[in-house]
Short mmCIF file of C-alpha atoms and ligand atoms in Angstrom, two decimals:
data_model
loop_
_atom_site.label_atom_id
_atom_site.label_comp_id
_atom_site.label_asym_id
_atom_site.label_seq_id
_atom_site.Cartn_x
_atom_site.Cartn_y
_atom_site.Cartn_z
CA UNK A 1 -32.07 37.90 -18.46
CA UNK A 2 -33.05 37.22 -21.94
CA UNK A 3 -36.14 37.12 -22.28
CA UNK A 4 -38.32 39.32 -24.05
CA UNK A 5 -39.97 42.21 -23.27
CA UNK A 6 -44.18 42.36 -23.43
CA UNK A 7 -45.93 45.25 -24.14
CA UNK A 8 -49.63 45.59 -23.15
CA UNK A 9 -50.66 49.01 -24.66
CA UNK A 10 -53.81 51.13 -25.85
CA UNK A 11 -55.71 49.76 -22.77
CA UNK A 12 -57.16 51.66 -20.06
CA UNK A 13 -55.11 51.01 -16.57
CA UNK A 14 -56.43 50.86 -12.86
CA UNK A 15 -52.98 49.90 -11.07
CA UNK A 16 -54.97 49.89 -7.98
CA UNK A 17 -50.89 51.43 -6.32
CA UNK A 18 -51.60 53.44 -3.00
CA UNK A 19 -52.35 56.54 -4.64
CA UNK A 20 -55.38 54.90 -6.86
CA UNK A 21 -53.56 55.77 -10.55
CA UNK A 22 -56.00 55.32 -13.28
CA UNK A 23 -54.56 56.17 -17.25
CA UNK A 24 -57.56 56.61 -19.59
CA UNK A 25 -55.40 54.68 -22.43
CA UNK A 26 -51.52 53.93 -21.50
CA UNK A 27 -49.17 50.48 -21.59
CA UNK A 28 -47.84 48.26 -18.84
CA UNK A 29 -44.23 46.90 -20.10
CA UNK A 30 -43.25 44.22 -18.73
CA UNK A 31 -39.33 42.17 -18.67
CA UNK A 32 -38.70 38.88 -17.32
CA UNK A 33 -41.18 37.82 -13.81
CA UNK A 34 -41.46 42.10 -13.46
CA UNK A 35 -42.89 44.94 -14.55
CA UNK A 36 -41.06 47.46 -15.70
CA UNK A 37 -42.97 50.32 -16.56
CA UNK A 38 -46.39 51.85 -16.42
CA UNK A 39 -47.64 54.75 -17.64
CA UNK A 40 -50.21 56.91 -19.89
CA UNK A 41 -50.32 57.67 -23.59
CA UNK A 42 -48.42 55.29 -25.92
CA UNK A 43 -45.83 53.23 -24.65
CA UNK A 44 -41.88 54.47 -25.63
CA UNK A 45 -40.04 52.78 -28.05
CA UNK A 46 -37.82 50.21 -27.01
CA UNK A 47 -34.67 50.42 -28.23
CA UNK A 48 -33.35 46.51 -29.66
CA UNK A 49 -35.26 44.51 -27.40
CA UNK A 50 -37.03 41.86 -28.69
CA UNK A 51 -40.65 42.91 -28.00
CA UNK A 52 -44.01 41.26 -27.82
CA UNK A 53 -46.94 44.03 -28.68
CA UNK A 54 -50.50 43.64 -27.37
CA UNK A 55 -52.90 45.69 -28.55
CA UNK A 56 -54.97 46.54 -25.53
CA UNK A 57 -57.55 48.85 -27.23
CA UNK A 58 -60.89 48.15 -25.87
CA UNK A 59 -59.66 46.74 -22.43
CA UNK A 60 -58.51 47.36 -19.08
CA UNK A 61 -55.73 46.73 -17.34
CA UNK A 62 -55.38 45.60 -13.67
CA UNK A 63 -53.25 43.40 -11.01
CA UNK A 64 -53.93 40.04 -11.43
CA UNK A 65 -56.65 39.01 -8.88
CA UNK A 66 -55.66 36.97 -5.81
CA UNK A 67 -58.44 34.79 -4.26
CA UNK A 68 -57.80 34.11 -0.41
CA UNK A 69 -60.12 30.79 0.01
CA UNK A 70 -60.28 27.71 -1.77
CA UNK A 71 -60.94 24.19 -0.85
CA UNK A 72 -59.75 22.91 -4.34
CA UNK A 73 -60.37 19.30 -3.55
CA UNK A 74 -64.27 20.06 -3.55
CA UNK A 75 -64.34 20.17 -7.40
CA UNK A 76 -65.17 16.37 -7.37
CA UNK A 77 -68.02 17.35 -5.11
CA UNK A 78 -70.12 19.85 -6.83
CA UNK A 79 -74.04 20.39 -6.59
CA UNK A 80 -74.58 18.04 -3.40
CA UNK A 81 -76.56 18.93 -0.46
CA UNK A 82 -78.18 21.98 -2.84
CA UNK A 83 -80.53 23.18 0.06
CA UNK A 84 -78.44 22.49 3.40
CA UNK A 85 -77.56 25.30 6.10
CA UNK A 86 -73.12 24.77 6.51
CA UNK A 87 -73.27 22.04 9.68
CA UNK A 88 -75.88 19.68 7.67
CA UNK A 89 -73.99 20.59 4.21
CA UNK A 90 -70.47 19.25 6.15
CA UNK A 91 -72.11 16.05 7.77
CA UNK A 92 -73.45 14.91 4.17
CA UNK A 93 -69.87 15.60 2.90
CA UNK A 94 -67.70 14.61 5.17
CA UNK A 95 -67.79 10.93 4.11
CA UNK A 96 -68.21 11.24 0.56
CA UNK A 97 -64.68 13.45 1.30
CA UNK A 98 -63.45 10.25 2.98
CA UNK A 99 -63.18 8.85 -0.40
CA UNK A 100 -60.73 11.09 -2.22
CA UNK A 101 -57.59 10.12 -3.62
CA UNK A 102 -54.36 11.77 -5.49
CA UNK A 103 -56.08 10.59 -8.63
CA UNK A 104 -59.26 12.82 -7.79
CA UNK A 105 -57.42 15.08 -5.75
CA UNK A 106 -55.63 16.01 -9.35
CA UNK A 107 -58.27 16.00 -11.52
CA UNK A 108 -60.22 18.23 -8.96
CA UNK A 109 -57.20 20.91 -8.41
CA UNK A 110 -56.78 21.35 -12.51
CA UNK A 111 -60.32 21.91 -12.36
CA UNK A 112 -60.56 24.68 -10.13
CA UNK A 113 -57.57 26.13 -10.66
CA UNK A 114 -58.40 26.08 -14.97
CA UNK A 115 -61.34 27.73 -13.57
CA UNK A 116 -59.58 30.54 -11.71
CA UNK A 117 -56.91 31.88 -14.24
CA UNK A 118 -59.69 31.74 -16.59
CA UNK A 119 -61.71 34.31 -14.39
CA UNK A 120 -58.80 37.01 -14.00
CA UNK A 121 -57.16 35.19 -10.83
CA UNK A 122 -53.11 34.89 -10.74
CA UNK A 123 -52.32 34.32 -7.04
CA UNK A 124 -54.67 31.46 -5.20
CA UNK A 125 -54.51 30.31 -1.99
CA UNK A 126 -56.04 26.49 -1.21
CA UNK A 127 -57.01 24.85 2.29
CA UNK A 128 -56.96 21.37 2.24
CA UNK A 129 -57.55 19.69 5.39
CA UNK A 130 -58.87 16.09 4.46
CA UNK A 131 -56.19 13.13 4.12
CA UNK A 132 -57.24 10.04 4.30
CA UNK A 133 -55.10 7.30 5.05
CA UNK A 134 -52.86 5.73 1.98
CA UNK A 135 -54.55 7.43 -0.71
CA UNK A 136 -51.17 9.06 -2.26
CA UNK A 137 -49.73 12.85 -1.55
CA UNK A 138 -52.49 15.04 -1.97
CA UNK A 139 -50.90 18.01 -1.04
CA UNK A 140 -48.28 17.36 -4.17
CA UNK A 141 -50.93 16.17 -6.35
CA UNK A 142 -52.33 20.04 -6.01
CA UNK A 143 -48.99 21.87 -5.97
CA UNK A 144 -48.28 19.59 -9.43
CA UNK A 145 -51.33 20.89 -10.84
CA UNK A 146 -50.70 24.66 -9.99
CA UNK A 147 -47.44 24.35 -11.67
CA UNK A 148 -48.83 23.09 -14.87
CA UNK A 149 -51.84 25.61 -14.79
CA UNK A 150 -49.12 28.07 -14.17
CA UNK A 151 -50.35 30.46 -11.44
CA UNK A 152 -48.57 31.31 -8.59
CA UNK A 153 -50.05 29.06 -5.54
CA UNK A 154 -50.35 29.42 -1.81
CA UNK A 155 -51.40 26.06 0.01
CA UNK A 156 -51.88 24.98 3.51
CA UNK A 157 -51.39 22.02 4.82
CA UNK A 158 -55.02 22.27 6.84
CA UNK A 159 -56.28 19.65 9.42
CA UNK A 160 -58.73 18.36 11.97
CA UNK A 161 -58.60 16.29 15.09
CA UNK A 162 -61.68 16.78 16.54
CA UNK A 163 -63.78 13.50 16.10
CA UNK A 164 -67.22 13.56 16.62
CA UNK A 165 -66.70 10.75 19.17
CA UNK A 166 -64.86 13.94 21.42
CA UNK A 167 -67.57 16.30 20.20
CA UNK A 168 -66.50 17.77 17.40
CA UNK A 169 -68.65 17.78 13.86
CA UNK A 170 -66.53 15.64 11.68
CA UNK A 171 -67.32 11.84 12.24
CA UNK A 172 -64.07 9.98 13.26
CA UNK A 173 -62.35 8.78 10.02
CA UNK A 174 -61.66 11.60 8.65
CA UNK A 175 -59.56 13.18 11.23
CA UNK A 176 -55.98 12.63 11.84
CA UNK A 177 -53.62 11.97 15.14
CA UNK A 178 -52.41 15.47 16.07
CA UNK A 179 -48.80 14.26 16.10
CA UNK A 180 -48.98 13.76 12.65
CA UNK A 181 -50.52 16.74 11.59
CA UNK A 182 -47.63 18.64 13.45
CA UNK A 183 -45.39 16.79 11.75
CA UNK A 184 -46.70 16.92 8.71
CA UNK A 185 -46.91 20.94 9.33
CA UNK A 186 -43.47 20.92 9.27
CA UNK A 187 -42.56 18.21 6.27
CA UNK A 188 -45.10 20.51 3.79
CA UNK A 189 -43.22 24.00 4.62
CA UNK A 190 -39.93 21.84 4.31
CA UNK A 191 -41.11 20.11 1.02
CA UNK A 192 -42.85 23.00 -0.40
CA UNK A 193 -42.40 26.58 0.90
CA UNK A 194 -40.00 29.17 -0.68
CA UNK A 195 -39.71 32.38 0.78
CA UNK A 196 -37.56 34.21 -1.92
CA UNK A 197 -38.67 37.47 -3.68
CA UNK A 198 -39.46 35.43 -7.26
CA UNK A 199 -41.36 32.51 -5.58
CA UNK A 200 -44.43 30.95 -6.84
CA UNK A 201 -45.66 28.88 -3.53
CA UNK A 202 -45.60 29.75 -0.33
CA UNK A 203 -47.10 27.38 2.48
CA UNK A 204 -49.29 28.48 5.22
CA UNK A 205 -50.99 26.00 8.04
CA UNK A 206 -54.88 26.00 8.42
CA UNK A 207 -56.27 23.52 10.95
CA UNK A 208 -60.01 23.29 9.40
CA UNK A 209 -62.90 25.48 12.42
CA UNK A 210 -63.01 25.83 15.86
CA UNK A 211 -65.80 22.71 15.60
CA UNK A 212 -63.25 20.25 14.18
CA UNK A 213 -59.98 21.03 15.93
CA UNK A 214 -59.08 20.90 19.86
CA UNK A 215 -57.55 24.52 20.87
CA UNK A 216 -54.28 23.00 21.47
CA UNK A 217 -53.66 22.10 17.75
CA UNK A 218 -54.88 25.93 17.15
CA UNK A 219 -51.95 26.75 19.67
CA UNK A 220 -48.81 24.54 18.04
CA UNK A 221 -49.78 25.45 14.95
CA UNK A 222 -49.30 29.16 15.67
CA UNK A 223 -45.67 28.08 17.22
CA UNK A 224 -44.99 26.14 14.85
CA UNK A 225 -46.02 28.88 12.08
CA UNK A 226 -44.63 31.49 14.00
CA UNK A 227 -41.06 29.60 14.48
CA UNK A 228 -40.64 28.83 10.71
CA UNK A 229 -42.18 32.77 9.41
CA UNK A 230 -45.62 31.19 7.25
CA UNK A 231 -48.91 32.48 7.71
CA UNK A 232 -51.93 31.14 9.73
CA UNK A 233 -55.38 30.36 8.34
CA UNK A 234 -58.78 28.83 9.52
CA UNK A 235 -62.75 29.46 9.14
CA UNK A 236 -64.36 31.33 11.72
CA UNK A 237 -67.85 33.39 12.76
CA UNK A 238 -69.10 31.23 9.52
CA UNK A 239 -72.45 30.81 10.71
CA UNK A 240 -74.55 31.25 14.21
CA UNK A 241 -74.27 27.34 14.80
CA UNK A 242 -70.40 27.50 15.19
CA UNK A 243 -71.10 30.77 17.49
CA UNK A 244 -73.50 28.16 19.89
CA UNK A 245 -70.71 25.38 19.82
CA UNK A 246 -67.54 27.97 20.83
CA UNK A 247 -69.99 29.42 23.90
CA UNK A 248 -70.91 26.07 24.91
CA UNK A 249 -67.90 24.44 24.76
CA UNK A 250 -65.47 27.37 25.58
CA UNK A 251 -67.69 29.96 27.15
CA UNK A 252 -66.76 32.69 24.55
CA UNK A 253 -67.74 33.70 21.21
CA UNK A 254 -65.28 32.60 18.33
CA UNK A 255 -63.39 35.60 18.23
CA UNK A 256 -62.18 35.33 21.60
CA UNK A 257 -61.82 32.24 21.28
CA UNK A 258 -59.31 32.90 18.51
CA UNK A 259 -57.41 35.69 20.40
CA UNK A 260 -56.81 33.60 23.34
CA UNK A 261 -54.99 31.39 21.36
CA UNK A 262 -52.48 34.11 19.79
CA UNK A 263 -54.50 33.98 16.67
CA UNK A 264 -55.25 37.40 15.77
CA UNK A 265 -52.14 39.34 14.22
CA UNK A 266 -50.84 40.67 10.65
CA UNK A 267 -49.84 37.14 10.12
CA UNK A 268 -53.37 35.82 10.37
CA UNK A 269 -56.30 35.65 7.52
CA UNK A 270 -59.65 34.26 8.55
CA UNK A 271 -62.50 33.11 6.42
CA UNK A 272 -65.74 34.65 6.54
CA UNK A 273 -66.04 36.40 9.34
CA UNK A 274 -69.60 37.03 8.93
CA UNK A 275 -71.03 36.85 12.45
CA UNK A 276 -69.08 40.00 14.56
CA UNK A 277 -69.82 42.31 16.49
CA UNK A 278 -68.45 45.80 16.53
CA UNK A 279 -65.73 45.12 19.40
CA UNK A 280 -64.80 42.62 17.22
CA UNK A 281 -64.37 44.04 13.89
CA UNK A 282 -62.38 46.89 15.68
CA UNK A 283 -60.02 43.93 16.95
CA UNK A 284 -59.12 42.83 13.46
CA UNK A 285 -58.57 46.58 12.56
CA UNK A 286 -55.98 47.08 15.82
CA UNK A 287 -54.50 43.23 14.93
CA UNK A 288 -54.23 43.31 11.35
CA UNK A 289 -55.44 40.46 11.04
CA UNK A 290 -57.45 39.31 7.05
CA UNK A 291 -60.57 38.39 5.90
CA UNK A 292 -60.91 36.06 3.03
CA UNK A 293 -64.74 37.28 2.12
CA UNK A 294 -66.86 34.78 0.52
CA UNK A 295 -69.82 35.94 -0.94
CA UNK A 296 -71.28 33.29 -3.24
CA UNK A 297 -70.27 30.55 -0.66
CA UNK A 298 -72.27 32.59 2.34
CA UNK A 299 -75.12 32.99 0.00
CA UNK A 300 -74.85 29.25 -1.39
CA UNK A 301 -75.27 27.84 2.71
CA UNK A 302 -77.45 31.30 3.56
CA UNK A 303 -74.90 31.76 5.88
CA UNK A 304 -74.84 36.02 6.33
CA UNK A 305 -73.38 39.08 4.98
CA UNK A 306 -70.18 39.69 6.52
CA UNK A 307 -69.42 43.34 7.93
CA UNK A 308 -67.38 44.21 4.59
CA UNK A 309 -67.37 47.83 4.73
CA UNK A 310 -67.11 47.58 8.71
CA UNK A 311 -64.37 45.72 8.65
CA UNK A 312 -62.20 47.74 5.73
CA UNK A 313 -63.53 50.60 7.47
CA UNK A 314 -61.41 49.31 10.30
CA UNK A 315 -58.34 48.75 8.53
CA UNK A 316 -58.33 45.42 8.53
CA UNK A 317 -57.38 43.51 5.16
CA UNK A 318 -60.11 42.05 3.50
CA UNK A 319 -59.50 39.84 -0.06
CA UNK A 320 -62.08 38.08 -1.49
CA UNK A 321 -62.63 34.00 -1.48
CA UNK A 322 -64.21 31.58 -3.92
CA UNK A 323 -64.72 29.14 -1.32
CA UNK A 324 -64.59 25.27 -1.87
CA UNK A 325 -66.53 23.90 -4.86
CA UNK A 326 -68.92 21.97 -3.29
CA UNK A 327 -70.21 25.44 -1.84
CA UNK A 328 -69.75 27.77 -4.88
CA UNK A 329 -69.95 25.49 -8.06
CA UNK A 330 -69.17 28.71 -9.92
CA UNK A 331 -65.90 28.67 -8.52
CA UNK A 332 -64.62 31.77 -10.58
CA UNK A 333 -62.77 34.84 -8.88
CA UNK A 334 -63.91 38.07 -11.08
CA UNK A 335 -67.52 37.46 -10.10
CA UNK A 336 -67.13 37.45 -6.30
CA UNK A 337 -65.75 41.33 -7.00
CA UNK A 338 -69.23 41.95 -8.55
CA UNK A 339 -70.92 40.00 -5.51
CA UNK A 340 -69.29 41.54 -2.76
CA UNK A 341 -70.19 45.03 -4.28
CA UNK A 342 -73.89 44.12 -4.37
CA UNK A 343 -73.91 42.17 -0.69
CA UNK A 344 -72.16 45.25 1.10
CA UNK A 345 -75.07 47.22 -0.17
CA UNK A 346 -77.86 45.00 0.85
CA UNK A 347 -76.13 44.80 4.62
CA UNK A 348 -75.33 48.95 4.44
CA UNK A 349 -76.75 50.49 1.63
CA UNK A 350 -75.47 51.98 -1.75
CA UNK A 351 -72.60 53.88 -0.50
CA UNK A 352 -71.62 50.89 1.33
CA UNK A 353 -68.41 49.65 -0.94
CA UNK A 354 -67.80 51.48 -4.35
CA UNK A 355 -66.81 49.69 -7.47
CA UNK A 356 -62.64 50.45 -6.55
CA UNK A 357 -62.77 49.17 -3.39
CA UNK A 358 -63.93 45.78 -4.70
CA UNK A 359 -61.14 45.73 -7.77
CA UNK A 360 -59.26 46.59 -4.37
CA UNK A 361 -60.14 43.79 -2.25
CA UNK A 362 -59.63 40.93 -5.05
CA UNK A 363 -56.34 42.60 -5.90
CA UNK A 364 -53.95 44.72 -3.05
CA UNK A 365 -56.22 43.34 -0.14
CA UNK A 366 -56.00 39.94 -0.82
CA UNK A 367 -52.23 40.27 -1.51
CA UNK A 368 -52.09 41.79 2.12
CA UNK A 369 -54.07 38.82 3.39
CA UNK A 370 -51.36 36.03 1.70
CA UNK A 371 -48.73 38.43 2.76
CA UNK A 372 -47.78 38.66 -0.56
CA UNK A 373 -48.21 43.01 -1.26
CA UNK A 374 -44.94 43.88 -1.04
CA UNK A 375 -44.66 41.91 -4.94
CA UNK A 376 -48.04 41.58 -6.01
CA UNK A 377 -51.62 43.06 -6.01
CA UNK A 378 -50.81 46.13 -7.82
CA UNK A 379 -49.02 47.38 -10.92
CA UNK A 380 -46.37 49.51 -10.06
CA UNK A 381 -42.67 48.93 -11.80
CA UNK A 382 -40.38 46.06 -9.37
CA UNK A 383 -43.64 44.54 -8.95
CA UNK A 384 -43.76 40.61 -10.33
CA UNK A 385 -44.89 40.70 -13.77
CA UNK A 386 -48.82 39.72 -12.69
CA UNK A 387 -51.36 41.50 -14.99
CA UNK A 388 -54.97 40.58 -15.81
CA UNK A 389 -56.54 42.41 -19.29
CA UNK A 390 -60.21 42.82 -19.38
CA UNK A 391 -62.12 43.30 -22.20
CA UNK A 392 -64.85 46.39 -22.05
CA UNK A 393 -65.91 46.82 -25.56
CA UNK A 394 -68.08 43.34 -26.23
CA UNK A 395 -71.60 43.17 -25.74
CA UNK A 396 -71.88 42.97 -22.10
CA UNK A 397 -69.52 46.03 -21.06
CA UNK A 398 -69.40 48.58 -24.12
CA UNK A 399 -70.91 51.90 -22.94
CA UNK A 400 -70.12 52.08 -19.40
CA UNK A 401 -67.86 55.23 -19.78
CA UNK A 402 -66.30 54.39 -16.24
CA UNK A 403 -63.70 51.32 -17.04
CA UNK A 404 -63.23 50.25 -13.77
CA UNK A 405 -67.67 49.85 -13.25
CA UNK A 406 -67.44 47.84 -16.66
CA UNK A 407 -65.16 45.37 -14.76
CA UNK A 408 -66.95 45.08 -11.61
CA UNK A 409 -70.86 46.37 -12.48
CA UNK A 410 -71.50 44.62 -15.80
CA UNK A 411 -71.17 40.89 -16.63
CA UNK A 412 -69.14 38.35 -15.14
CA UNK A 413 -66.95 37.49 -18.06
CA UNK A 414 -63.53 35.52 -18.49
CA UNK A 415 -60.25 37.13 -18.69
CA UNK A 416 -58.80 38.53 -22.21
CA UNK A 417 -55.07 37.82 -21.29
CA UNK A 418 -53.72 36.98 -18.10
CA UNK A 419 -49.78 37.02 -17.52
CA UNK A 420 -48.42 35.47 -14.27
CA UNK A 421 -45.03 35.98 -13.40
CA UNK A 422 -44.40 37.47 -16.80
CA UNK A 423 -45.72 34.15 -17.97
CA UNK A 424 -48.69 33.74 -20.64
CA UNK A 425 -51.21 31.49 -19.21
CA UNK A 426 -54.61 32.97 -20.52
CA UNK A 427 -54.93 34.50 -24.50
CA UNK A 428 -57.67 35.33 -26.73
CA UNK A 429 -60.06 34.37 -22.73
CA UNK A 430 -58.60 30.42 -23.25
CA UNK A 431 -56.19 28.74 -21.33
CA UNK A 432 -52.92 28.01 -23.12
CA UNK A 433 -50.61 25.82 -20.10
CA UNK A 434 -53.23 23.09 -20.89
CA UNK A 435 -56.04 21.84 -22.59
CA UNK A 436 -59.48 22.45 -21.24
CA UNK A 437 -61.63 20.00 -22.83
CA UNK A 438 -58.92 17.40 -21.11
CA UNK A 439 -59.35 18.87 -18.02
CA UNK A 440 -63.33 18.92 -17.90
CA UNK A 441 -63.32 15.11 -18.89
CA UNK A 442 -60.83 14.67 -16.11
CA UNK A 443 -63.39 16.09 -13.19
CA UNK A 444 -65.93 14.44 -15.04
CA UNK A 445 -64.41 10.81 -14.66
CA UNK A 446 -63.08 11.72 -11.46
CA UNK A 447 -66.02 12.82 -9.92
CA UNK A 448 -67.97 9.54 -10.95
CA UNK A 449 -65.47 7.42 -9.64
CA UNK A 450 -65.49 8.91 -6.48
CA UNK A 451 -69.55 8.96 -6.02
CA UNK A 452 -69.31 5.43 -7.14
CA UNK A 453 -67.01 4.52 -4.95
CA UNK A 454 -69.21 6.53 -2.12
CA UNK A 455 -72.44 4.18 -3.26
CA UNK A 456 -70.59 0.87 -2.99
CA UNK A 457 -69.21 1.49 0.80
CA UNK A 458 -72.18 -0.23 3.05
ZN1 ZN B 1 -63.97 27.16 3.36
#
């Protein structure tokens, strides 16, 4: 291949591999979507290779982070239902979500996903599970906009077909037939998914919570998942209302619920988890099966701590989640490593979850999660070419002697240089696959349009 090679070098270097390698001051080279090299001390000499040099001095080096929950669509949504608890957040959405198109669907995904290369993230999952009727291809509309953003994306086609007519929390119009969502399952892995080693999207399929789907739409999506090799994804144990509506209308906690259904496994990631017992964290250990950990989202709906260190403890995967929008208007990956830090200690005290094993969670862990670590989530040579650089020596971060406490102790702060796939997409902490400014006027108009259109429906 001819492209040419990128040095990163002078930087310090967490590559977060199995062993924990740290380099005080050392280089990551990378060649074409891979890494080829990483070390300590200066980086050797190439020998007539067209090279570009970054000076990393005053930086540190890590994976790319990966963020395991999204609802990218909720951009157009932000700061609504500021003081709601999850169930009275959703039934104030729900039919201002009713309204979105592949015009807003757009805007909204360039938003968030501007937002997350910005903050260090490389790898990003989404769940969308709203589709309206005749409002364009909103699953496209996002997978365009991850392509021009340039990160590497993992959607799921999500969806609900529990109407509150049959009991379920969403009202009626915004659920779909469950024929169609099955075959629509299949059309978006068709359209969509690629499987090979270099790929930047994979599909999974996320029906939305146990509240807004029937359990045999839980069950064909698994076969249908299973039968094609994608992953499986859904909420669950978000809050102590969904734990009432799975006992009363099931007669088991959500858990079970899940596992009766073949839903716990290594091909499985869950989000939040926040509201388990100790039989049941030891069940995701023995499974395998992820966590996509949420913090600012469970503190945004005052939702719980999840049992973080419990559940790594365990052995079971846990990556970190931004959450939709319209529950985190921060929306930016790096912080949540800072967050989940702080909110293991408040549930389990200071020794709870140490700085590493948060850089560890928003990198190798939420690879695991995506099923993804076998090419990302660490810097190691063969690995794809997905490096984040962090700047240490401004205001916020200089002193901290450890590099890898700078990161995750001091200031949230956006990325210095972020390559994806051996790609530039962040320099100099600005976005260069697009322009910014555009983008913010984008959500801006979009998100107008679409509480306009919410005022003018009777
Ligand atoms: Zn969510």
């Amino acid at each position: 291949m001819n492209t040419p090679r990128i040095v990163i070098e002078g930087c310090s270097v967490a590559t977060v591999d199995a062993a924990g390698t740290e380099h005080e001051s050392g280089y990551v080279i990378v060649e074409g979507h891979r890494i080829v090299a990483v070390g300590g001390g200066p980086a050797p000499e190439d020998v007539g290779k067209e090279t570009w040099r970054f000076d990393g001095r005053g930086c540190l080096a890590t994976p790319g982070l990966v963020n395991c929950h999204h609802h990218l669509y909720q951009w157009a949504t932000r700061g609504l239902a500021q003081q709601a608890t999850l169930f009275e957040w959703l039934v104030e959405l729900y039919p201002v979500w009713a309204h979105v198109d592949e015009e807003i669907e757009r805007a909204a995904a360039r938003a968030g996903l501007a937002t997350l290369v910005r903050s260090g993230c490389s790898t990003s999952m989404d769940h969308h599970y709203v589709f309206p009727r005749g409002v364009g291809d909103l699953l496209a509309a996002e997978v365009e906009a991850a392509r021009e953003i340039g990160l590497r994306f993992h959607p799921t086609r999500g969806s609900m077909d529990l109407g509150h007519s049959h009991g379920g929390l969403p009202p009626d119009e915004v659920v779909e037939d469950r024929d169609e969502i099955l075959a629509a399952s299949e059309e978006a892995i068709e359209r969509f998914h690629d499987p090979s080693p270099n790929s930047m999207l994979r599909i999974a399929l996320a029906p939305c919570s146990p509240f807004s789907v029937v359990p045999v739409l839980l069950a064909k999506e698994g076969e249908i998942a299973r039968r094609r090799g994608v992953r499986l994804h859904t909420h669950l144990a978000e809050t102590e209302d969904e734990e009432e509506f799975c006992l009363q209308q099931y007669g088991v906690r959500p858990v079970e619920y899940l596992e009766d259904l073949g839903w716990l496994g290594d091909d499985v990631w869950l989000a939040h988890c926040i509201h388990l017992d100790e039989r049941e964290v030891r069940r995701f250990g023995e499974t395998g099966t992820g966590v996509a950990h949420c913090p600012s989202s469970n503190a945004r709906l005052g939702a719980g701590i999840a049992p973080v260190a419990a559940l790594v403890g365990a052995g079971a995967p846990v990556g970190l989640g931004v959450d939709g929008a319209a529950s985190n208007e921060a929306g930016e990956l790096g912080m949540e490593m800072r967050k989940a830090l702080l909110f293991a200690r408040l549930r389990g005290g200071p020794a709870a979850l140490t700085a590493r094993q948060a850089l560890e969670a928003a990198t190798i862990h939420g690879a695991r999660c995506l099923g993804w670590e076998a090419e990302i989530g660490s810097l190691e040579p063969g690995k794809l070419a997905d490096v984040a650089l962090w700047r240490i020596d401004d205001l916020g971060h200089a002193g901290i002697a450890d590099p890898v406490a700078a990161l995750v102790l001091g200031p949230p702060q956006p990325v210095e240089l972020l390559l994806v796939n051996g790609r530039l997409i962040v320099e100099g902490q600005e976005l260069r696959t697009s322009d910014e400014r555009e983008i913010a006027k984008g959500i801006a108009s979009a998100s107008k349009r679409l509480a306009e259109r919410v005022e003018a429906t009777p």
